[in-house]
Coordinates of C-alpha atoms and ligand atoms in Angstrom, one line a residue:
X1 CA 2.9 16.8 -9.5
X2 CA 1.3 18.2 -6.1
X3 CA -0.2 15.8 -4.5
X4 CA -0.1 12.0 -4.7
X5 CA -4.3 10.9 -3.8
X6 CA -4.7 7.2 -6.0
X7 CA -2.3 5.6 -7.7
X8 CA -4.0 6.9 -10.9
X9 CA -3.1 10.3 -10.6
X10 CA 0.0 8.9 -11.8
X11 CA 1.0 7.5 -15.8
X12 CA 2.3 4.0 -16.8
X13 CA 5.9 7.0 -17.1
X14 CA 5.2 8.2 -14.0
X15 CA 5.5 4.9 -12.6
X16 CA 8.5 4.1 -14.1
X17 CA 10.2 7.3 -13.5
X18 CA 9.5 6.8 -9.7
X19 CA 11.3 3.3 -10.1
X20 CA 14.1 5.1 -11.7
X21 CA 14.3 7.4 -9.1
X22 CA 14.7 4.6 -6.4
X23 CA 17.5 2.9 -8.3
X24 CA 19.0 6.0 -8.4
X25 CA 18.6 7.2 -4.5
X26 CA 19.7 3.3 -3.7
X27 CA 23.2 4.2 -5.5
X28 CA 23.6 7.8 -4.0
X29 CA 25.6 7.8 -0.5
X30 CA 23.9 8.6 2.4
X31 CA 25.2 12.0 2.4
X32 CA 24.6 13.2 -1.0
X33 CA 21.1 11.9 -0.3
X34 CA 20.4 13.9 2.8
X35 CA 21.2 16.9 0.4
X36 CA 18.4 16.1 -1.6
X37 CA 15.5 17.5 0.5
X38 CA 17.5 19.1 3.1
X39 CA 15.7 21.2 5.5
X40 CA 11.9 20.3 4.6
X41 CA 9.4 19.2 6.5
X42 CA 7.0 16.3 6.8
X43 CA 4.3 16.2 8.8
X44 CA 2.6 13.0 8.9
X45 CA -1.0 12.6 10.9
X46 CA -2.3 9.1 11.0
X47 CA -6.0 8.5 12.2
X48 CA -5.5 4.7 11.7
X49 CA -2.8 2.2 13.4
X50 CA 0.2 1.9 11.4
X51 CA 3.5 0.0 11.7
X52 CA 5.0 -0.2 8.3
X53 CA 3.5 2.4 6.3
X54 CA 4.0 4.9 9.3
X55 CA 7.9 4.3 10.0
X56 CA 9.0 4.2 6.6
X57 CA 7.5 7.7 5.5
X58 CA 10.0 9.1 8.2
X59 CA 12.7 7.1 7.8
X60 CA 11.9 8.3 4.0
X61 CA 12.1 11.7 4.9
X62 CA 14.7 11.7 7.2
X63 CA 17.0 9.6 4.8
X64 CA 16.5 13.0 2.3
X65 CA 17.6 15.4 5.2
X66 CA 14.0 16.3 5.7
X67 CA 12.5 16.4 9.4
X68 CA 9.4 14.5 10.2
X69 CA 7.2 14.3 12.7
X70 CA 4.2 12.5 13.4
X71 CA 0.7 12.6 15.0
X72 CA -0.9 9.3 15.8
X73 CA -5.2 10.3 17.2
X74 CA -4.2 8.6 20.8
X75 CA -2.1 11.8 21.6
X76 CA -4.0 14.3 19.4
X77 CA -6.4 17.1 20.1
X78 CA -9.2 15.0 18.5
X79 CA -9.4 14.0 21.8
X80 CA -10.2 17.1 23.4
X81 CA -12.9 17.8 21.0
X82 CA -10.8 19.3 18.0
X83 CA -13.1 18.9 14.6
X84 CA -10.7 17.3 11.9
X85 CA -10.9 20.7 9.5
X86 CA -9.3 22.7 13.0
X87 CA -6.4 20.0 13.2
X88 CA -5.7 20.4 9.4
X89 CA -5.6 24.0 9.3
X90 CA -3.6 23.7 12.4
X91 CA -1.1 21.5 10.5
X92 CA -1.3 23.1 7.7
X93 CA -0.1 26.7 9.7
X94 CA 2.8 25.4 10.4
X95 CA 3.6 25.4 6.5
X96 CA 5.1 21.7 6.4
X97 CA 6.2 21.1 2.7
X98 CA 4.5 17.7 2.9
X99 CA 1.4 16.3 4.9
X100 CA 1.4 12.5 5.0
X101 CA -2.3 11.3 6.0
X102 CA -4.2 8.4 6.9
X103 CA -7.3 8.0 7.8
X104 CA -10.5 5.6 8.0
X105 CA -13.0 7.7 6.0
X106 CA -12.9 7.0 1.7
X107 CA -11.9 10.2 -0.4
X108 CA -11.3 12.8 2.9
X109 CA -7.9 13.4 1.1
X110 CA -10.0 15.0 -1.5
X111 CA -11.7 17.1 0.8
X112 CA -8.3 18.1 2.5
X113 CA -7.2 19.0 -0.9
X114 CA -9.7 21.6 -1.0
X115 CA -8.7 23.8 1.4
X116 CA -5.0 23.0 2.2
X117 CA -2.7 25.7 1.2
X118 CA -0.5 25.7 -1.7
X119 CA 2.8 24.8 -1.1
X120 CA 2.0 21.5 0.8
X121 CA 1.9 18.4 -1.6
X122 CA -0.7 16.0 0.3
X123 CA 0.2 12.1 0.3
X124 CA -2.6 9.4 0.8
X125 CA -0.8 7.5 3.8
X126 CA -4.1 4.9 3.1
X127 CA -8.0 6.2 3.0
X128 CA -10.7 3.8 4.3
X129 CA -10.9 0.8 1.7
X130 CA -9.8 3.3 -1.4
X131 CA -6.7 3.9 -1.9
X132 CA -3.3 3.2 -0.7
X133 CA -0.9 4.4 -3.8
X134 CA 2.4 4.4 -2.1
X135 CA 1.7 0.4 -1.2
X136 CA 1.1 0.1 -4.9
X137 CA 4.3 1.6 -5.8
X138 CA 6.5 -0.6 -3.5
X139 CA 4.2 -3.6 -4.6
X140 CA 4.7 -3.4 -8.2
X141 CA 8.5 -2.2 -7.4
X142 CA 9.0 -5.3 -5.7
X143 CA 7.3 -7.5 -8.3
X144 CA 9.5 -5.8 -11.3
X145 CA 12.7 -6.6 -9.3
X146 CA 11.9 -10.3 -9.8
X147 CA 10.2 -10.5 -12.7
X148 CA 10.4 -9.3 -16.4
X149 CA 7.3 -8.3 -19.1
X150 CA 5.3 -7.1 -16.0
X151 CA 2.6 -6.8 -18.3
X152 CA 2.4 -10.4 -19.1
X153 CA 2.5 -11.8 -15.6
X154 CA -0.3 -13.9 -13.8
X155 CA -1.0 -11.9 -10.5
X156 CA -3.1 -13.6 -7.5
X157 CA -4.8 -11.2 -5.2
X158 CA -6.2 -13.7 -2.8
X159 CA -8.5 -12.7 0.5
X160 CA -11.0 -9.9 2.2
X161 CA -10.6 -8.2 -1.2
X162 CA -13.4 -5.9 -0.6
X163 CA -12.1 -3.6 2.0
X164 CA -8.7 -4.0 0.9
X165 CA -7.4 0.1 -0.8
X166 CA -3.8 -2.5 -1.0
X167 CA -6.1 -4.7 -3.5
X168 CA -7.7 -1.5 -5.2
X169 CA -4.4 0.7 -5.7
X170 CA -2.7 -2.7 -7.2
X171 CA -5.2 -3.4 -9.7
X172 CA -5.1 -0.2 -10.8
X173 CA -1.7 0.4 -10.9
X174 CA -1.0 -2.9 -13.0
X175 CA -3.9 -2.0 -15.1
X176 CA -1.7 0.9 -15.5
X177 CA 1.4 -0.7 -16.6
X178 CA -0.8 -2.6 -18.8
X179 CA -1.3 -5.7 -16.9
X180 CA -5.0 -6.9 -17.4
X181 CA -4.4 -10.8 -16.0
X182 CA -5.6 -10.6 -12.7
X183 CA -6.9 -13.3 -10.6
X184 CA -9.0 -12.7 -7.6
X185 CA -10.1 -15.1 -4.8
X186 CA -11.9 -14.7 -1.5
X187 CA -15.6 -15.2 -0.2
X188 CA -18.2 -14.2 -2.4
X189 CA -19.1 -11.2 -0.4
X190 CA -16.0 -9.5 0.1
X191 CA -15.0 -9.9 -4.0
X192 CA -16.7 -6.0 -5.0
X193 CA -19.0 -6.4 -8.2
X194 CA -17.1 -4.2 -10.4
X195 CA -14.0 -7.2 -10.3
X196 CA -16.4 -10.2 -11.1
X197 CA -14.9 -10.8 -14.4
X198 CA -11.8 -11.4 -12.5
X199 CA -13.1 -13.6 -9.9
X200 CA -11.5 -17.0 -9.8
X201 CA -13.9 -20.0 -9.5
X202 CA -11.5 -21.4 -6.4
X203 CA -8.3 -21.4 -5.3
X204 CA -6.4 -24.0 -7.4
X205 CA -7.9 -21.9 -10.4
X206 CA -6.5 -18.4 -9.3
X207 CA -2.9 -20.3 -8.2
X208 CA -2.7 -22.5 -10.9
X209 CA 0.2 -20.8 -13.3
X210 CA 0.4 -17.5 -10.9
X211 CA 3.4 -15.5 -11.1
X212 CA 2.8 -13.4 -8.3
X213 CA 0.8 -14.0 -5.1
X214 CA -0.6 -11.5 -3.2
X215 CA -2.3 -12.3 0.7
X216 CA -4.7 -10.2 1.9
X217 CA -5.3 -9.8 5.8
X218 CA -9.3 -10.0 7.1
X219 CA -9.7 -6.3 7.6
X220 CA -12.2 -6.6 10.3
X221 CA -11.7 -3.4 11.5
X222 CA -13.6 -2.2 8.2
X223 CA -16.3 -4.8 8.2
X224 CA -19.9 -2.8 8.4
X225 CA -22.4 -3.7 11.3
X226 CA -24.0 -6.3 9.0
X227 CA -21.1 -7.5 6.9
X228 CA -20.3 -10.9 9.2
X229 CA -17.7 -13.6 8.1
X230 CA -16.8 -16.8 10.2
X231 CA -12.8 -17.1 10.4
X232 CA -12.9 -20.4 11.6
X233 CA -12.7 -21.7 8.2
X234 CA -10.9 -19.0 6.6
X235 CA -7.3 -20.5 6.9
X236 CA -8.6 -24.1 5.3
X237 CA -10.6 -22.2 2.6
X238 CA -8.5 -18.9 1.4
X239 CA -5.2 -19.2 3.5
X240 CA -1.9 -20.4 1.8
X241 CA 0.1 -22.7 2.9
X242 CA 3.1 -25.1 1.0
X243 CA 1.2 -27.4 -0.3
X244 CA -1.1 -24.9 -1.9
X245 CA 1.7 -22.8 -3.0
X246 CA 2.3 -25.8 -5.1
X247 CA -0.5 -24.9 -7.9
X248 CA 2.1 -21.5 -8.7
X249 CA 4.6 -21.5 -10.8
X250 CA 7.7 -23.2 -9.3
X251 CA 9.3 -19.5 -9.0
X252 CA 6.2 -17.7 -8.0
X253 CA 6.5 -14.7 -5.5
X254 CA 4.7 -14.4 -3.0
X255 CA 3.4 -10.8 -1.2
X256 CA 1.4 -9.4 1.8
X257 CA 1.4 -5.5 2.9
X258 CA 1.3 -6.1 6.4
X259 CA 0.1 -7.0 9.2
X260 CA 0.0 -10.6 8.7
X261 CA -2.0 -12.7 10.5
X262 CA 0.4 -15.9 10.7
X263 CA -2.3 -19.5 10.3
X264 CA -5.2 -17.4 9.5
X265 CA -4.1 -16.3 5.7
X266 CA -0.9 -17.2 5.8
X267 CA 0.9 -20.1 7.0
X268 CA 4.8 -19.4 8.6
X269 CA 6.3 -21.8 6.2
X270 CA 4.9 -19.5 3.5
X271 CA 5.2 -16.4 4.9
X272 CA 9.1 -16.7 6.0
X273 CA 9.8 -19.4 2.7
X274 CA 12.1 -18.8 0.2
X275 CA 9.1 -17.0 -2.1
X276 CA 8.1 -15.1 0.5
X277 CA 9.5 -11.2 -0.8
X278 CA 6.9 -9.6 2.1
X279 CA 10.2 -7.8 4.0
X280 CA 11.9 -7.1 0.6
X281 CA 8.5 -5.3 0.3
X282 CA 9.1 -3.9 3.4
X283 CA 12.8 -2.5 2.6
X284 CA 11.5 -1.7 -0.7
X285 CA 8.8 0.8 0.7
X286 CA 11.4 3.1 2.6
X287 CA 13.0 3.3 -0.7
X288 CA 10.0 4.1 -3.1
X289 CA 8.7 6.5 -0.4
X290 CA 11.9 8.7 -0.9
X291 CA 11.3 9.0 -4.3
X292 CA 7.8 9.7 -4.1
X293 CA 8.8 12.5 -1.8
X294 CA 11.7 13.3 -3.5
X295 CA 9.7 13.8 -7.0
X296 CA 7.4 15.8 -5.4
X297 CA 9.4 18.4 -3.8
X298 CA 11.9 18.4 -6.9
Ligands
NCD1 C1 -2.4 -2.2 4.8 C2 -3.4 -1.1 5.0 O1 -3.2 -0.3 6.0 O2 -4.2 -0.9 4.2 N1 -1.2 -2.2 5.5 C3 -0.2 -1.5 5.1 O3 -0.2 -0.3 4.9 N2 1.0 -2.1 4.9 C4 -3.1 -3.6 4.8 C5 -3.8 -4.0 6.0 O4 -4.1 -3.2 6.9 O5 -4.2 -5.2 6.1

Protein backbone atom coordinates (compact mmCIF):
# COMPACT_ATOMS: atom_id res chain seq x y z
CA UNK A 1 0.00 0.00 0.00
CA UNK A 2 1.28 3.75 -0.62
CA UNK A 3 -0.72 5.86 0.73
CA UNK A 4 -3.49 5.62 3.41
CA UNK A 5 -6.36 8.61 2.04
CA UNK A 6 -10.04 6.95 3.49
CA UNK A 7 -10.40 4.20 5.39
CA UNK A 8 -11.70 2.42 2.26
CA UNK A 9 -8.62 2.28 0.59
CA UNK A 10 -8.22 -0.44 2.95
CA UNK A 11 -10.14 -4.32 2.94
CA UNK A 12 -12.14 -5.90 5.78
CA UNK A 13 -8.03 -8.13 5.74
CA UNK A 14 -6.41 -5.08 5.69
CA UNK A 15 -8.10 -4.06 8.71
CA UNK A 16 -7.43 -7.01 10.38
CA UNK A 17 -3.95 -7.35 9.47
CA UNK A 18 -3.27 -3.83 10.89
CA UNK A 19 -4.82 -5.16 14.18
CA UNK A 20 -2.50 -8.03 14.05
CA UNK A 21 0.26 -5.91 13.54
CA UNK A 22 -0.49 -3.84 16.78
CA UNK A 23 -0.77 -6.93 18.92
CA UNK A 24 2.34 -7.79 17.57
CA UNK A 25 4.36 -4.28 18.00
CA UNK A 26 2.57 -4.29 21.75
CA UNK A 27 4.65 -7.60 22.47
CA UNK A 28 7.97 -6.57 20.78
CA UNK A 29 10.48 -4.67 23.31
CA UNK A 30 11.12 -1.30 22.83
CA UNK A 31 14.30 -2.02 21.24
CA UNK A 32 13.54 -4.55 18.68
CA UNK A 33 10.76 -2.05 17.83
CA UNK A 34 12.88 0.92 17.21
CA UNK A 35 14.65 -1.50 14.67
CA UNK A 36 11.62 -1.69 12.72
CA UNK A 37 11.75 1.61 10.83
CA UNK A 38 15.03 2.81 11.98
CA UNK A 39 16.38 5.81 10.37
CA UNK A 40 13.08 7.04 8.33
CA UNK A 41 11.56 10.02 8.32
CA UNK A 42 8.19 11.57 9.06
CA UNK A 43 7.20 14.74 8.33
CA UNK A 44 3.97 15.67 9.55
CA UNK A 45 2.28 19.25 8.49
CA UNK A 46 -0.88 20.01 10.24
CA UNK A 47 -3.06 22.98 8.88
CA UNK A 48 -5.74 22.34 11.70
CA UNK A 49 -5.18 22.28 15.72
CA UNK A 50 -4.45 18.92 16.94
CA UNK A 51 -3.69 17.43 20.31
CA UNK A 52 -4.20 13.78 20.09
CA UNK A 53 -3.98 12.85 16.55
CA UNK A 54 -0.76 15.16 16.28
CA UNK A 55 1.40 13.66 19.27
CA UNK A 56 0.61 10.18 18.70
CA UNK A 57 1.84 10.12 14.88
CA UNK A 58 5.36 11.04 16.44
CA UNK A 59 5.36 9.26 19.35
CA UNK A 60 4.33 6.46 16.52
CA UNK A 61 7.24 7.15 14.62
CA UNK A 62 9.58 7.68 17.05
CA UNK A 63 8.62 4.41 19.03
CA UNK A 64 9.82 2.61 15.33
CA UNK A 65 13.28 4.46 15.43
CA UNK A 66 11.89 6.85 12.80
CA UNK A 67 12.48 10.77 13.25
CA UNK A 68 9.59 13.09 13.09
CA UNK A 69 9.05 16.44 12.89
CA UNK A 70 6.23 18.62 12.64
CA UNK A 71 4.88 21.76 11.08
CA UNK A 72 1.86 23.33 12.80
CA UNK A 73 0.51 26.77 10.03
CA UNK A 74 1.22 29.27 13.25
CA UNK A 75 5.05 28.82 12.59
CA UNK A 76 4.90 28.09 8.85
CA UNK A 77 5.70 29.95 5.70
CA UNK A 78 1.99 30.11 4.82
CA UNK A 79 2.32 33.01 6.75
CA UNK A 80 4.67 34.73 4.71
CA UNK A 81 2.65 34.28 1.68
CA UNK A 82 3.81 30.55 0.68
CA UNK A 83 0.94 28.90 -1.69
CA UNK A 84 0.25 25.36 -0.19
CA UNK A 85 1.63 23.49 -3.69
CA UNK A 86 5.35 25.55 -2.77
CA UNK A 87 5.20 24.12 0.98
CA UNK A 88 4.41 20.59 -0.38
CA UNK A 89 7.06 20.49 -2.94
CA UNK A 90 9.26 22.04 -0.25
CA UNK A 91 8.40 19.06 1.98
CA UNK A 92 8.39 16.87 -0.31
CA UNK A 93 12.48 17.90 -1.34
CA UNK A 94 13.48 16.92 1.51
CA UNK A 95 12.50 13.18 0.59
CA UNK A 96 10.70 12.32 3.98
CA UNK A 97 9.55 8.54 3.67
CA UNK A 98 6.23 9.61 5.12
CA UNK A 99 4.13 12.88 5.00
CA UNK A 100 1.40 12.99 7.69
CA UNK A 101 -1.25 15.87 6.75
CA UNK A 102 -4.06 17.54 7.97
CA UNK A 103 -5.94 20.00 6.75
CA UNK A 104 -9.43 21.91 6.59
CA UNK A 105 -10.13 21.52 2.88
CA UNK A 106 -12.18 17.89 1.75
CA UNK A 107 -10.14 15.58 -0.71
CA UNK A 108 -6.64 18.09 -0.87
CA UNK A 109 -4.89 14.75 0.04
CA UNK A 110 -5.98 13.70 -3.38
CA UNK A 111 -4.62 16.52 -4.96
CA UNK A 112 -1.29 16.13 -3.00
CA UNK A 113 -1.25 12.70 -4.22
CA UNK A 114 -0.92 14.02 -7.63
CA UNK A 115 2.18 15.49 -7.65
CA UNK A 116 4.08 14.16 -4.59
CA UNK A 117 6.96 12.08 -5.48
CA UNK A 118 7.22 8.48 -5.33
CA UNK A 119 8.71 7.16 -2.44
CA UNK A 120 6.65 9.24 0.11
CA UNK A 121 3.53 7.24 1.33
CA UNK A 122 0.99 10.22 2.17
CA UNK A 123 -1.24 9.70 5.46
CA UNK A 124 -4.70 11.65 5.85
CA UNK A 125 -3.86 13.16 9.45
CA UNK A 126 -7.92 14.30 9.04
CA UNK A 127 -9.40 16.27 5.77
CA UNK A 128 -12.26 18.83 6.33
CA UNK A 129 -15.48 16.72 7.31
CA UNK A 130 -14.16 13.54 4.96
CA UNK A 131 -12.03 11.49 6.28
CA UNK A 132 -10.07 10.59 9.23
CA UNK A 133 -8.94 6.73 8.60
CA UNK A 134 -6.40 6.41 11.21
CA UNK A 135 -9.29 7.48 13.99
CA UNK A 136 -11.24 4.75 12.45
CA UNK A 137 -8.59 2.26 12.88
CA UNK A 138 -8.03 2.98 16.68
CA UNK A 139 -11.88 3.26 16.95
CA UNK A 140 -12.83 -0.04 15.75
CA UNK A 141 -9.42 -1.45 17.51
CA UNK A 142 -10.67 -0.21 20.63
CA UNK A 143 -14.26 -1.49 20.15
CA UNK A 144 -12.82 -5.23 19.11
CA UNK A 145 -10.77 -5.27 22.32
CA UNK A 146 -14.06 -5.35 24.29
CA UNK A 147 -16.30 -6.83 22.23
CA UNK A 148 -16.67 -9.99 20.08
CA UNK A 149 -18.80 -10.65 16.56
CA UNK A 150 -18.04 -6.95 15.69
CA UNK A 151 -20.28 -7.46 12.95
CA UNK A 152 -23.23 -8.03 15.10
CA UNK A 153 -22.92 -5.11 17.48
CA UNK A 154 -25.39 -2.14 17.98
CA UNK A 155 -23.16 1.07 17.45
CA UNK A 156 -24.48 4.66 18.46
CA UNK A 157 -22.94 7.61 16.74
CA UNK A 158 -24.67 10.30 18.58
CA UNK A 159 -24.03 14.37 17.78
CA UNK A 160 -22.92 17.10 14.97
CA UNK A 161 -22.69 14.07 12.68
CA UNK A 162 -22.55 16.13 9.62
CA UNK A 163 -19.17 17.60 9.80
CA UNK A 164 -17.80 14.83 11.68
CA UNK A 165 -14.75 12.78 8.97
CA UNK A 166 -14.53 10.65 12.83
CA UNK A 167 -18.37 9.73 12.04
CA UNK A 168 -17.69 9.19 8.20
CA UNK A 169 -14.42 7.03 8.40
CA UNK A 170 -16.32 4.79 11.20
CA UNK A 171 -19.23 4.03 9.26
CA UNK A 172 -17.34 3.06 6.60
CA UNK A 173 -14.92 1.20 8.24
CA UNK A 174 -17.68 -1.01 10.13
CA UNK A 175 -19.50 -1.21 6.94
CA UNK A 176 -16.34 -2.65 6.08
CA UNK A 177 -16.06 -5.29 8.63
CA UNK A 178 -19.53 -5.99 7.78
CA UNK A 179 -21.29 -4.15 10.42
CA UNK A 180 -24.52 -2.58 8.91
CA UNK A 181 -26.40 -1.77 12.54
CA UNK A 182 -25.71 1.68 12.93
CA UNK A 183 -27.65 4.10 14.85
CA UNK A 184 -27.34 7.82 14.33
CA UNK A 185 -28.65 10.65 16.43
CA UNK A 186 -28.22 14.48 16.39
CA UNK A 187 -30.37 17.53 15.03
CA UNK A 188 -32.00 17.05 11.91
CA UNK A 189 -29.61 19.31 10.11
CA UNK A 190 -26.35 18.08 10.89
CA UNK A 191 -27.68 14.06 10.17
CA UNK A 192 -26.24 14.20 6.08
CA UNK A 193 -29.07 12.64 3.72
CA UNK A 194 -27.18 9.86 2.46
CA UNK A 195 -27.44 8.23 6.46
CA UNK A 196 -31.27 8.81 6.82
CA UNK A 197 -32.08 5.24 6.88
CA UNK A 198 -29.93 5.12 9.84
CA UNK A 199 -31.35 8.01 11.63
CA UNK A 200 -32.79 7.26 15.01
CA UNK A 201 -36.18 8.75 15.84
CA UNK A 202 -34.63 10.04 19.42
CA UNK A 203 -32.28 9.31 21.77
CA UNK A 204 -33.77 6.50 23.86
CA UNK A 205 -34.32 4.78 20.35
CA UNK A 206 -30.59 5.00 19.16
CA UNK A 207 -29.38 3.98 23.08
CA UNK A 208 -31.84 1.51 23.65
CA UNK A 209 -29.81 -2.05 23.29
CA UNK A 210 -26.41 -0.12 22.00
CA UNK A 211 -23.32 -1.86 22.31
CA UNK A 212 -21.13 0.84 21.57
CA UNK A 213 -21.54 4.65 22.10
CA UNK A 214 -19.85 6.96 20.22
CA UNK A 215 -20.01 11.17 21.23
CA UNK A 216 -19.47 13.50 18.85
CA UNK A 217 -18.05 17.11 19.70
CA UNK A 218 -20.11 20.35 17.98
CA UNK A 219 -17.58 21.00 15.32
CA UNK A 220 -18.24 24.68 15.04
CA UNK A 221 -15.26 25.38 13.59
CA UNK A 222 -16.80 23.64 10.33
CA UNK A 223 -20.23 25.05 10.53
CA UNK A 224 -20.83 27.16 7.09
CA UNK A 225 -21.85 30.99 7.33
CA UNK A 226 -25.48 29.91 7.34
CA UNK A 227 -25.49 26.52 9.05
CA UNK A 228 -26.59 27.98 12.86
CA UNK A 229 -27.36 25.70 15.88
CA UNK A 230 -28.29 26.94 19.42
CA UNK A 231 -26.06 24.97 22.13
CA UNK A 232 -27.96 25.96 24.84
CA UNK A 233 -30.07 23.00 24.60
CA UNK A 234 -27.67 20.76 23.12
CA UNK A 235 -26.44 19.03 26.44
CA UNK A 236 -30.48 18.35 27.59
CA UNK A 237 -31.21 17.16 24.01
CA UNK A 238 -28.07 15.04 22.48
CA UNK A 239 -25.59 15.06 25.50
CA UNK A 240 -25.08 11.81 27.63
CA UNK A 241 -25.19 11.69 30.87
CA UNK A 242 -25.77 8.40 33.54
CA UNK A 243 -29.04 8.31 33.54
CA UNK A 244 -29.21 8.18 29.86
CA UNK A 245 -26.49 5.81 29.64
CA UNK A 246 -28.97 3.73 31.25
CA UNK A 247 -31.11 2.86 27.83
CA UNK A 248 -27.41 0.83 26.74
CA UNK A 249 -26.74 -2.34 27.36
CA UNK A 250 -25.50 -2.78 31.00
CA UNK A 251 -21.82 -3.31 29.47
CA UNK A 252 -22.03 -0.80 26.82
CA UNK A 253 -18.77 1.21 25.87
CA UNK A 254 -18.72 4.27 25.48
CA UNK A 255 -16.27 6.51 22.89
CA UNK A 256 -15.33 10.11 21.86
CA UNK A 257 -12.15 11.05 19.56
CA UNK A 258 -11.35 14.09 21.30
CA UNK A 259 -11.56 17.10 22.30
CA UNK A 260 -14.40 16.73 24.52
CA UNK A 261 -16.45 19.26 25.55
CA UNK A 262 -17.23 18.10 29.21
CA UNK A 263 -21.48 19.23 30.05
CA UNK A 264 -22.05 20.08 26.54
CA UNK A 265 -22.02 16.29 24.97
CA UNK A 266 -20.74 14.63 27.54
CA UNK A 267 -21.26 14.70 31.15
CA UNK A 268 -17.85 13.95 33.55
CA UNK A 269 -19.60 11.11 35.17
CA UNK A 270 -19.73 9.61 31.70
CA UNK A 271 -16.86 10.66 30.26
CA UNK A 272 -14.36 9.45 33.15
CA UNK A 273 -17.09 6.25 34.23
CA UNK A 274 -16.16 2.97 34.24
CA UNK A 275 -17.61 2.65 30.32
CA UNK A 276 -15.85 5.38 29.36
CA UNK A 277 -12.77 3.59 26.93
CA UNK A 278 -12.07 7.42 25.38
CA UNK A 279 -8.14 7.29 26.87
CA UNK A 280 -7.82 3.50 26.07
CA UNK A 281 -8.74 5.07 22.65
CA UNK A 282 -6.23 7.36 23.21
CA UNK A 283 -3.34 4.73 24.07
CA UNK A 284 -4.70 2.68 21.51
CA UNK A 285 -4.05 5.31 18.75
CA UNK A 286 -0.19 5.52 19.34
CA UNK A 287 -0.30 1.87 18.89
CA UNK A 288 -2.42 1.42 15.63
CA UNK A 289 -0.48 4.51 14.17
CA UNK A 290 2.83 2.31 14.32
CA UNK A 291 1.39 -0.22 12.47
CA UNK A 292 -0.09 1.86 9.99
CA UNK A 293 3.31 3.24 9.53
CA UNK A 294 4.99 0.31 10.05
CA UNK A 295 2.80 -1.56 7.10
CA UNK A 296 3.48 1.05 4.88
CA UNK A 297 7.06 1.33 4.92
CA UNK A 298 7.47 -2.61 5.25
C1 LIG B 1 -11.39 14.73 15.72
C2 LIG B 1 -11.04 15.47 14.44
O1 LIG B 1 -10.03 16.19 14.39
O2 LIG B 1 -11.77 15.28 13.49
N1 LIG B 1 -10.37 14.77 16.67
C3 LIG B 1 -9.37 13.84 16.63
O3 LIG B 1 -8.65 13.71 15.68
N2 LIG B 1 -9.24 13.01 17.68
C4 LIG B 1 -12.71 15.10 16.25
C5 LIG B 1 -13.00 16.55 16.59
O4 LIG B 1 -12.25 17.44 16.24
O5 LIG B 1 -14.04 16.77 17.21
Amino acid sequence: MQHLLAINDLTAADIQALFKRADNLQKMTVSERRQRQLGKTALCLFYENSTRTLMSFQLAAQNLGMQASALTMAYSSTQKGETFDDTIKTLAAMAPDTLIMRHPENHIHQHVKSFLPKGIHLINAGDGQNQHPSQALLDLYTISQHKNNIEQLKVTVIGDIKHSRVANSLIDGLSLLGNNNIHLYGPANLIPKVHTGKTAENLKQALTDSDVVVMLRIQKERFASDESLDISTWYAQYGLDSEKLKWAKADAIVLHPGPMNRGIEIASEVADGPQSVILEQVKNGVLIRQAILDHLLS
